[in-house]
Short mmCIF file of C-alpha atoms in Angstrom, two decimals:
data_model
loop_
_atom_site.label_atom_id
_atom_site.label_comp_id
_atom_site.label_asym_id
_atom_site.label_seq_id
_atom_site.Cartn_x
_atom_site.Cartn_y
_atom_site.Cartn_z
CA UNK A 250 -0.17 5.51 18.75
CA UNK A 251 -3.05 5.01 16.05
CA UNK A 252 -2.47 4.39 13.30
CA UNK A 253 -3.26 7.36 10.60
CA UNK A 254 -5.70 6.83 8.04
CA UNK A 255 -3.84 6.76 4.22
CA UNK A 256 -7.16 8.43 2.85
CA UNK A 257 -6.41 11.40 5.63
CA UNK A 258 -7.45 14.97 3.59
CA UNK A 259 -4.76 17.25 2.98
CA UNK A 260 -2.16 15.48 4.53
CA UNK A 261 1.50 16.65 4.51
CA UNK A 262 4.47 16.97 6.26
CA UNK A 263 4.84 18.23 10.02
CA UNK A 264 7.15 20.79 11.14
CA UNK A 265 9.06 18.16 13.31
CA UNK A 266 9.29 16.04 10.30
CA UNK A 267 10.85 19.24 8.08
CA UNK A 268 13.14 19.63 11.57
CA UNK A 269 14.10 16.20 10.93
CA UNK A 270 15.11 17.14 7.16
CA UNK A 271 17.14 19.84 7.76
CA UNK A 272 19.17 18.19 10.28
CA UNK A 273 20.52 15.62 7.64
CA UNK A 274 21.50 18.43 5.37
CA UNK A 275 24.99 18.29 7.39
CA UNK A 276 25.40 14.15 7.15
CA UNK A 277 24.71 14.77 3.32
CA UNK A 278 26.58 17.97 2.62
CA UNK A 279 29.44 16.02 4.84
CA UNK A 280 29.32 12.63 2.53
CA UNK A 281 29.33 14.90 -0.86
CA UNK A 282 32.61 17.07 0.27
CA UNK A 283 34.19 13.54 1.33
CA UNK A 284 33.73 12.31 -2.12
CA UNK A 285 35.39 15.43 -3.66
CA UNK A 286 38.17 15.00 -1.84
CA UNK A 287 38.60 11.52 -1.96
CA UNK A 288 38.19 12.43 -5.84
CA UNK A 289 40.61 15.45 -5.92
CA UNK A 290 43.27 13.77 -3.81
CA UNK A 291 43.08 10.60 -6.14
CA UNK A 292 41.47 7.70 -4.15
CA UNK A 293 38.73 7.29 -6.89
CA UNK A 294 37.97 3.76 -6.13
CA UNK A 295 37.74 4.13 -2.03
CA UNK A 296 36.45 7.59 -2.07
CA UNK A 297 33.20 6.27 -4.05
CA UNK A 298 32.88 3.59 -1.79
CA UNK A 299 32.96 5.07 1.22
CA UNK A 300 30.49 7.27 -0.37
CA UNK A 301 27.99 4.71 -0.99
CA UNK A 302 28.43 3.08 2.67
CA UNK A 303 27.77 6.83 4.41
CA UNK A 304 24.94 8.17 2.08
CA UNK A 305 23.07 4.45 2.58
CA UNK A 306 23.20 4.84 5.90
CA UNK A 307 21.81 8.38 5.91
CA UNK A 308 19.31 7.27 3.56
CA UNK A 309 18.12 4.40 4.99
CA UNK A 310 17.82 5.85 8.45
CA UNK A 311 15.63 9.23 6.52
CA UNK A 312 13.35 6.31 4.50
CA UNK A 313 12.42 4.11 7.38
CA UNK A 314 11.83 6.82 9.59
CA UNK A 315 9.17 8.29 6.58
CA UNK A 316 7.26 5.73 6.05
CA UNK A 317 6.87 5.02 10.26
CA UNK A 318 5.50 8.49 10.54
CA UNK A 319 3.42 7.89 7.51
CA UNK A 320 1.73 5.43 9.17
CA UNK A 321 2.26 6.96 12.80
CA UNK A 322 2.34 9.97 14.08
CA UNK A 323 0.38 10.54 16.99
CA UNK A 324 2.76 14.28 17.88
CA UNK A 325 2.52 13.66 21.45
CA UNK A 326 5.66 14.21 23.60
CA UNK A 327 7.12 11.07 23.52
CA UNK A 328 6.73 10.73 20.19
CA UNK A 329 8.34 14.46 19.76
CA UNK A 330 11.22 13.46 22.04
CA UNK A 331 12.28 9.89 20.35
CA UNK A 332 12.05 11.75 16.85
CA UNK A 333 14.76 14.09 18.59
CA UNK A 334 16.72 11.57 19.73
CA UNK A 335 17.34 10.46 15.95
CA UNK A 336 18.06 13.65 14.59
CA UNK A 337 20.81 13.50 17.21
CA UNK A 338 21.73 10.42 15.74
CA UNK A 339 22.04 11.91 12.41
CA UNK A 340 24.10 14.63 13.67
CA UNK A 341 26.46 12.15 15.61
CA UNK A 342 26.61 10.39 11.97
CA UNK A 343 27.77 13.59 10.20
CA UNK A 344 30.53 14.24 13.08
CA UNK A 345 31.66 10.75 11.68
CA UNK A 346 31.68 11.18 8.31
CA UNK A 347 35.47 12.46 7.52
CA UNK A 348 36.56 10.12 9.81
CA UNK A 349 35.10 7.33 7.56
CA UNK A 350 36.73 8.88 4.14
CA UNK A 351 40.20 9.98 6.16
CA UNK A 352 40.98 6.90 8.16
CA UNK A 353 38.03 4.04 7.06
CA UNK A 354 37.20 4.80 11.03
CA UNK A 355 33.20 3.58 11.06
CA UNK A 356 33.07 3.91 14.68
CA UNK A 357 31.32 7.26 15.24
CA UNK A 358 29.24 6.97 12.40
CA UNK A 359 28.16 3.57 13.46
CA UNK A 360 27.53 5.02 16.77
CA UNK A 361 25.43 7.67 15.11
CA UNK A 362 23.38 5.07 12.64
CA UNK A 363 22.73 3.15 16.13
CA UNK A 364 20.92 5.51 17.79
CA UNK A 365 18.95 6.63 15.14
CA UNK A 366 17.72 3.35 14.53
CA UNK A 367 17.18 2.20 18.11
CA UNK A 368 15.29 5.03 18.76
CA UNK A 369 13.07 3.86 15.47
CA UNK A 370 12.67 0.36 16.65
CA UNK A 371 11.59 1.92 20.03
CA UNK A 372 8.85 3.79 18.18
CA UNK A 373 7.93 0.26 16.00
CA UNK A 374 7.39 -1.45 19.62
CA UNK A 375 4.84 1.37 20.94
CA UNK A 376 3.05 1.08 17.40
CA UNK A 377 2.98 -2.89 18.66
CA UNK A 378 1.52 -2.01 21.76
CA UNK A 379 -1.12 0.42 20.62
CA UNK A 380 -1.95 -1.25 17.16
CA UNK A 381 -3.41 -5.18 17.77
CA UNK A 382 -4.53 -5.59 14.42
CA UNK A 383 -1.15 -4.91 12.79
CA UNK A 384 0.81 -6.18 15.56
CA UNK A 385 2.89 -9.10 14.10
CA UNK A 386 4.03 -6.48 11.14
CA UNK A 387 5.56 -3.77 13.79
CA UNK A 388 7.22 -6.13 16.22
CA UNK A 389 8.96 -7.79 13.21
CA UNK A 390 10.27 -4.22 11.95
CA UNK A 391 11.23 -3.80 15.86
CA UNK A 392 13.10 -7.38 16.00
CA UNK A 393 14.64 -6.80 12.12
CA UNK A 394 15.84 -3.21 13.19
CA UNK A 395 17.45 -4.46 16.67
CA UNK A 396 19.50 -7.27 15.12
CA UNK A 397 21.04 -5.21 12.71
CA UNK A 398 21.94 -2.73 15.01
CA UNK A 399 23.24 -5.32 16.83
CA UNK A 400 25.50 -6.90 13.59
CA UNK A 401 26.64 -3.18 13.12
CA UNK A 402 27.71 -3.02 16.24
CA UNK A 403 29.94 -6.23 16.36
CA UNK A 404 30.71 -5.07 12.45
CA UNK A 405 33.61 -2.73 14.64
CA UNK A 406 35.53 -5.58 16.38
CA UNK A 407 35.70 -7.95 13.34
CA UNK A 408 39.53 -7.82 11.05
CA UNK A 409 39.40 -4.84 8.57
CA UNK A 410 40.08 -7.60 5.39
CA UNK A 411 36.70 -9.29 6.66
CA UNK A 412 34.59 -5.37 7.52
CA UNK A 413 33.47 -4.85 4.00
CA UNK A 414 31.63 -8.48 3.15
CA UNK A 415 30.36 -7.94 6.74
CA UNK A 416 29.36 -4.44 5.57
CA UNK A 417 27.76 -5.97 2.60
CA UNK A 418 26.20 -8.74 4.37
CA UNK A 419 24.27 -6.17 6.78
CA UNK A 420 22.76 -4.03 4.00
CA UNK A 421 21.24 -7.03 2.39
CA UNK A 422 19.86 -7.95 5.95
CA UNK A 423 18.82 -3.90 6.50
CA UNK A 424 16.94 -3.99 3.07
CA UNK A 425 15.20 -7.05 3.88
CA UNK A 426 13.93 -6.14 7.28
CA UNK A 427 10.40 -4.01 5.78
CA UNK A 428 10.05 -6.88 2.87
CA UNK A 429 9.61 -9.39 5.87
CA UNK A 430 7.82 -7.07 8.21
CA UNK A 431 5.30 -6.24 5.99
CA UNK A 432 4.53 -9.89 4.69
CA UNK A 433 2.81 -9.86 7.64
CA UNK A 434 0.47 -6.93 6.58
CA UNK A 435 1.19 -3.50 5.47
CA UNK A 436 1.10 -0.54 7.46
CA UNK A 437 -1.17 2.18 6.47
CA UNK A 438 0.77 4.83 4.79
CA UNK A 439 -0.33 8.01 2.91
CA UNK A 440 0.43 8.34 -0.73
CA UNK A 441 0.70 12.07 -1.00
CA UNK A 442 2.49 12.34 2.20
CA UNK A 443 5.12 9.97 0.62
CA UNK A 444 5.40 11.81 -2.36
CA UNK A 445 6.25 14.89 -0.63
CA UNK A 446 8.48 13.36 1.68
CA UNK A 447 10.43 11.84 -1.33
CA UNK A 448 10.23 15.11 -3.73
CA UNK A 449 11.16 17.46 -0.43
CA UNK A 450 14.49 15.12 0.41
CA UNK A 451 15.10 15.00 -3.49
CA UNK A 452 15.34 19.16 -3.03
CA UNK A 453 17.82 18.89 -0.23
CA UNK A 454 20.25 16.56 -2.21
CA UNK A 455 19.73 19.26 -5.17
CA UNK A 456 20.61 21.72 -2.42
CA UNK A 457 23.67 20.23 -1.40
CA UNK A 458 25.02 20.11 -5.16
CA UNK A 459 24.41 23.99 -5.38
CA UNK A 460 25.89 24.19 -2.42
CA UNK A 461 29.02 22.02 -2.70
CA UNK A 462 29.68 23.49 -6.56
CA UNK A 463 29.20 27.34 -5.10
CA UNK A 464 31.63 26.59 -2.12
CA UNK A 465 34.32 24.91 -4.48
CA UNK A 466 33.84 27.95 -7.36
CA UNK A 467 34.35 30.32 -4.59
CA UNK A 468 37.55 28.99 -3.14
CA UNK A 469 38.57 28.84 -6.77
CA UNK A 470 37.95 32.36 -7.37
CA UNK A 471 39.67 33.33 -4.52
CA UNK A 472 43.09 32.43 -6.10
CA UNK A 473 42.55 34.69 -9.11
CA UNK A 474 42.52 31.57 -11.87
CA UNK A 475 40.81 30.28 -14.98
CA UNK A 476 37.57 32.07 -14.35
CA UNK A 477 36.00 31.53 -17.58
CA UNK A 478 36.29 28.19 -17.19
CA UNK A 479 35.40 28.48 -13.91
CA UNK A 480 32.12 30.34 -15.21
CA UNK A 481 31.17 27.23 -17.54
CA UNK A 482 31.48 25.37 -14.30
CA UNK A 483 29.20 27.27 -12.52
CA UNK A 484 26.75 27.77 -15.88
CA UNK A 485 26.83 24.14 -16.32
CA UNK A 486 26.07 23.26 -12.32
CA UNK A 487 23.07 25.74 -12.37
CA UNK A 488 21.69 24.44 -15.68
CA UNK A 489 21.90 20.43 -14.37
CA UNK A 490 20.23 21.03 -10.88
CA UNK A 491 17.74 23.26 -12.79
CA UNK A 492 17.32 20.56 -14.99
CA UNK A 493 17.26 17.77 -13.09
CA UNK A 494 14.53 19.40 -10.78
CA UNK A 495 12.26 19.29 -14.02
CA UNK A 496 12.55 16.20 -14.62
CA UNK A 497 12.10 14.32 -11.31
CA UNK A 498 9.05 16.70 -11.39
CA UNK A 499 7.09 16.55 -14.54
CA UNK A 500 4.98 13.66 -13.52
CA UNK A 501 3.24 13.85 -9.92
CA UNK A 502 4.57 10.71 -8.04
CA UNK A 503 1.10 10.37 -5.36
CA UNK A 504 -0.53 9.43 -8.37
CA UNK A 505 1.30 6.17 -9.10
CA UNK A 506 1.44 5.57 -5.06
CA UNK A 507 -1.88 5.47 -4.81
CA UNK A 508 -2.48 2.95 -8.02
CA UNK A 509 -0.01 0.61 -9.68
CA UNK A 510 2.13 1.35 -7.22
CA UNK A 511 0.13 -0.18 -3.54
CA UNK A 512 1.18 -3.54 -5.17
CA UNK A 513 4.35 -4.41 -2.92
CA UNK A 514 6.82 -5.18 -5.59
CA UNK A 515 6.30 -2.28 -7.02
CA UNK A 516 6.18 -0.28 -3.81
CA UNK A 517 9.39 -1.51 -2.61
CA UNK A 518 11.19 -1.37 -6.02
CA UNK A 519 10.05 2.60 -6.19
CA UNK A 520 11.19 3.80 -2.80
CA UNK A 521 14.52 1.34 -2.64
CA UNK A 522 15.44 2.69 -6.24
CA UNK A 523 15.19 6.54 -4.95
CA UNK A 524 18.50 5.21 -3.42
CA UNK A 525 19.81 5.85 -6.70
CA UNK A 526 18.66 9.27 -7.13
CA UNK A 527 19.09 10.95 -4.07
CA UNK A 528 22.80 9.57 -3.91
CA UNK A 529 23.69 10.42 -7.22
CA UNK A 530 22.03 14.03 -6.74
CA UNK A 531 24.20 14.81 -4.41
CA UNK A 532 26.97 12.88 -5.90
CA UNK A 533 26.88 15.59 -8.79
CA UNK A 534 27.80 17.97 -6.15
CA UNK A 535 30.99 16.82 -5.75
CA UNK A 536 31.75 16.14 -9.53
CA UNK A 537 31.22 19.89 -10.44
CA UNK A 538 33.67 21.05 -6.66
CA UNK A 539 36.15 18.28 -8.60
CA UNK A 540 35.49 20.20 -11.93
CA UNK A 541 36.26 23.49 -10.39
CA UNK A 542 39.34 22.26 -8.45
CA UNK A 543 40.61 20.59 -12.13
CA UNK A 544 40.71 24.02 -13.80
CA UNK A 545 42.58 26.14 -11.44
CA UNK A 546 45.07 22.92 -11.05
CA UNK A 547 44.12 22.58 -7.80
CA UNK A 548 44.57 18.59 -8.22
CA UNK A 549 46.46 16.49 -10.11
CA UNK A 550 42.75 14.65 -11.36
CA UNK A 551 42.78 14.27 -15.31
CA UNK A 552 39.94 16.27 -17.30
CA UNK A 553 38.43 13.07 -18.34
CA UNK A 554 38.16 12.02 -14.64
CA UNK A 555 36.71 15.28 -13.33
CA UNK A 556 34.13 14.97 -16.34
CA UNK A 557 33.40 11.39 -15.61
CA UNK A 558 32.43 12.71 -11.92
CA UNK A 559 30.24 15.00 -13.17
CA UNK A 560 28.47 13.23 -16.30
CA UNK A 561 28.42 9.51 -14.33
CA UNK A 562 26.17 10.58 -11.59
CA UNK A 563 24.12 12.58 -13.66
CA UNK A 564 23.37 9.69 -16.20
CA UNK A 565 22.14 7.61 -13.07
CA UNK A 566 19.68 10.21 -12.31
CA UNK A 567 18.61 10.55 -15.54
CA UNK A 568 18.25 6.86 -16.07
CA UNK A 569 16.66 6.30 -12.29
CA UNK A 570 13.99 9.30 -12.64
CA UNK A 571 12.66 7.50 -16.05
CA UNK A 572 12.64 4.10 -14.98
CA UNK A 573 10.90 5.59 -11.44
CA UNK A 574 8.73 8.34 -12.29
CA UNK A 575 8.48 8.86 -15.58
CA UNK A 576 8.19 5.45 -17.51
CA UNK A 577 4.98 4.41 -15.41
CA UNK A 578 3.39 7.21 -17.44
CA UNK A 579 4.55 6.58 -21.03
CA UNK A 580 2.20 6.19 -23.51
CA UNK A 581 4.39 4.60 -26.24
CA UNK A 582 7.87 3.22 -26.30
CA UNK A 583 9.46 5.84 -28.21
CA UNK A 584 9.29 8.48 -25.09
CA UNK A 585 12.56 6.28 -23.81
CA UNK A 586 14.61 7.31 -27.16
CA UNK A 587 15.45 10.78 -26.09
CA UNK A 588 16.51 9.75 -22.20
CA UNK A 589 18.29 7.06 -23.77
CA UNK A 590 20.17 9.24 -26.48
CA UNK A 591 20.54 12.13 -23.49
CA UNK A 592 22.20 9.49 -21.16
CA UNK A 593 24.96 8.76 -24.27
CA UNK A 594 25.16 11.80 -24.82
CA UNK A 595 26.20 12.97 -21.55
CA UNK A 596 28.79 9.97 -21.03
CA UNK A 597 30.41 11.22 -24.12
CA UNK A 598 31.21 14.62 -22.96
CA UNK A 599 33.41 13.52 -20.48
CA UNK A 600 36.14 13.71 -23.50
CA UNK A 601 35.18 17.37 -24.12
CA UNK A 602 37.28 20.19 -22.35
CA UNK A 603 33.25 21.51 -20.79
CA UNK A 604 31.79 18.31 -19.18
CA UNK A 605 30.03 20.31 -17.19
CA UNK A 606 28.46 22.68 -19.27
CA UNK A 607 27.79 20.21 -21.84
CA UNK A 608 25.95 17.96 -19.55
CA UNK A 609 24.03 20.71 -18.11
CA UNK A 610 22.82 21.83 -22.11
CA UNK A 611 21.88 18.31 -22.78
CA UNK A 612 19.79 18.03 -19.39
CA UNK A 613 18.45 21.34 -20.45
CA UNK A 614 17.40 20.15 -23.63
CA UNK A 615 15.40 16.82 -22.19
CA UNK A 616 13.87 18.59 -19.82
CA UNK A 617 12.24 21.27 -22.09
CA UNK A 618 11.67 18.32 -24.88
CA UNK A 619 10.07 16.40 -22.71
CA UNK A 620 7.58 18.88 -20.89
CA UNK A 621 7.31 20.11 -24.79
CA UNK A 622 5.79 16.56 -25.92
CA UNK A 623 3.39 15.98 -22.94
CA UNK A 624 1.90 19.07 -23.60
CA UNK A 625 1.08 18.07 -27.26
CA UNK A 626 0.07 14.90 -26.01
CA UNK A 627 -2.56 16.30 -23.29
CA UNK A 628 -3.72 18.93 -26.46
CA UNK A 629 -4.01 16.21 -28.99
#
C-alpha cells in the first residue's frame, strides 16, 4: 500500500469509491426523514439533536475514509474487500437510525459506526506497514481510531443522564484524532481528488432534499389538499437545491486545496466546516417534507416553525459555502454584503405564509447576482 502521489494526472474518483457513496444515500436519506418526523410530531429540540449525533457519524465515517483513499489506494483485493466491509457498516448504521430518533436506542447504529471505523483503522495499520517514511502519522490515526471505537463502545453501558456529555466528550476526541496524527507528518493527498469527493457527497445531500421534499409532496397530494400551496412548496424546494448547487459551485474548490489551503489550519478548518454544509443540505430536506405536512394539516407544527425548518438550515449553508468556498476568492469586502443581506433575508420569511418559496427566490437571486458580478469582474 504506496502511497499515491498528490501531483497524480487526472486523478478522480474510483468506481468502488462512487459504490461507497451511494451506499450512504440510505444512512442520510434515513437521518433527514427522522428529523421530519421528530419535527412534525413536535420533539423540535430532541429531533435536531439526534440529527446532529447520526449525520456526524455518517459524516465522519465518509471524510476519514476520503482522505485515506486519497492518500491510499492501492485497488487490490484486500483493499476492495475492507472498503466493503465499511459500506456494510454504513448500511448497519442506517438500519439504526429510527431506532435512535424513536427510542434514543444508539446501539445498532453504534454497532454500525464500529465497524466502519475498525475496518478504517485496519487499513491505517497496512499503510504503517507498507509506508516507513510516514509511519508514526498512520499508526497514530490507527491507535486514535481504535480508542474511540473503544469509548463508543462502553458509551452503551454508561446511565442515559451521563450518555450525552459522554457523547460529546467522544466527538471532541474523534475530531482530534487526524489533528494529532498528522503532527507527525501529513499524508499525501490529492487536491482535485478531494474536491470531487467533497462536491460529489455535497450532490447526494442535495439529492436527498429533492428526494425527501418529492416523497412528502406526494403523500400530500394523495389526500386531495391545499395543492397550491403545496405547489409553492415544491417551486420553492426546486428553486433552493437549484440554487444552492450554484453557489457551492461557482468557485472551483482544487484550486484553494492546492494553495492557501495545504497550510493545516486551514486544511482542517475547510474539510471539518463541510460538516456544516452537508448536514444542513440535507437538513433542508426535511424542512420543506415539514412544510408540506404543515399545509395539508398533517401536524399540529405552527407555520413559523415549519418556515424556521426550512429557512434555518438554508442560512447555514449559505453562510458555510461563503466563509468555505467563496470568501477565499473575494476581491473586496463588499462581495459579503449580499450573502449577508440574503441570510436576513431568508430568516425573515419564516413569518411569511411561503417560507419556502420565498427562500428559494432569494437563493435564486444570490446565486444569479453573484455569478452576474464575477463575470464583470473577469471582463473588467
Amino acid at each position: 500500500m504506496r502511497a499515491r502521489d498528490p501531483g497524480e494526472k487526472h486523478r478522480v474518483s474510483t468506481s468502488l469509491e462512487l459504490l461507497f457513496d451511494l451506499c450512504f444515500v440510505v444512512a442520510i436519506g434515513q437521518a433527514s426523514l427522522g428529523l421530519r418526523d421528530a419535527v412534525t410530531g413536535g420533539y423540535y429540540v430532541a429531533g435536531v439533536l439526534h440529527f446532529a449525533i447520526v449525520f456526524f457519524s455518517v459524516w465522519w465515517a465518509w471524510m476519514n475514509f476520503t482522505w485515506f483513499a486519497s492518500a491510499y489506494d492501492p485497488d487490490d483485493i484486500p483493499y476492495r474487500l475492507t472498503v466493503l466491509v465499511q459500506i456494510t457498516g454504513s448500511l448497519i448504521l442506517a438500519a439504526g437510525v429510527r431506532r435512535a430518533f424513536d427510542g434514543n436506542d444508539l446501539s445498532v447504529i453504534t454497532l454500525g459506526y464500529v465497524v466502519m471505523r475498525i475496518a478504517l483503522a485496519g487499513l491505517w495499520l497496512r499503510a504503517a506497514r507498507a509506508d516507513p517514511v510516514r509511519r508514526r502519522t498512520t499508526l497514530r490515526f490507527a491507535v486514535g481510531v481504535m480508542a474511540c471505537q473503544a469509548g463508543w463502545a462502553g458509551l452503551l453501558f454508561v446511565p442515559d443522564d451521563m450518555r450525552l456529555p459522554g457523547i460529546a466528550a467522544l466527538v471532541v476526541a474523534e475530531v482530534s484524532v487526524p489533528v494529532w496524527a498528522q503532527s507527525a507528518g501529513m499524508t499525501p493527498w490529492h487536491p482535485h481528488h478531494i474536491a470531487e469527493r467533497y462536491g460529489l457527497f455535497t450532490l447526494i445531500v442535495l439529492g436527498e432534499s429533492v428526494a425527501s421534499a418529492t416523497a412528502a409532496v406526494r403523500t400530500a397530494l394523495d389526500e386531495g389538499r391545499g395543492t397550491g400551496a403545496l405547489c409553492a412548496v415544491a417551486a420553492g424546494g426546486v428553486l433552493m437545491v437549484f440554487a444552492m448547487w450554484w453557489l457551492y459551485f461557482a468557485r472551483p474548490a482544487h484550486t484553494l486545496l492546492a494553495s492557501t489551503h495545504r497550510a493545516p489550519g486551514n486544511r482542517f478548518l475547510w474539510a471539518y466546516g463541510h460538516y456544516l454544509i452537508f448536514a444542513s443540505a440535507a437538513a433542508v430536506g426535511a424542512g420543506l417534507g415539514v412544510n408540506a405536512y404543515q399545509v395539508v394539516h398533517r401536524t399540529d407544527v405552527s407555520p413559523e416553525v415549519a418556515g424556521a425548518v426550512v429557512a434555518v438550515p438554508a442560512v447555514v449553508f449559505l453562510i458555510t459555502v461563503w466563509a468555505l468556498h467563496l470568501r477565499p476568492h473575494r476581491r473586496s469586502t463588499g462581495e459579503s454584503v449580499p450573502f449577508l443581506c440574503t441570510a436576513v433575508l431568508i430568516l425573515l420569511t419564516i413569518f411569511t405564509p411561503v417560507a419556502a418559496l420565498s427562500t428559494g427566490i432569494l437563493l435564486a437571486v444570490l446565486a444569479v447576482g453573484t455569478t452576474t458580478g464575477a463575470r464583470r469582474l473577469q471582463d473588467g
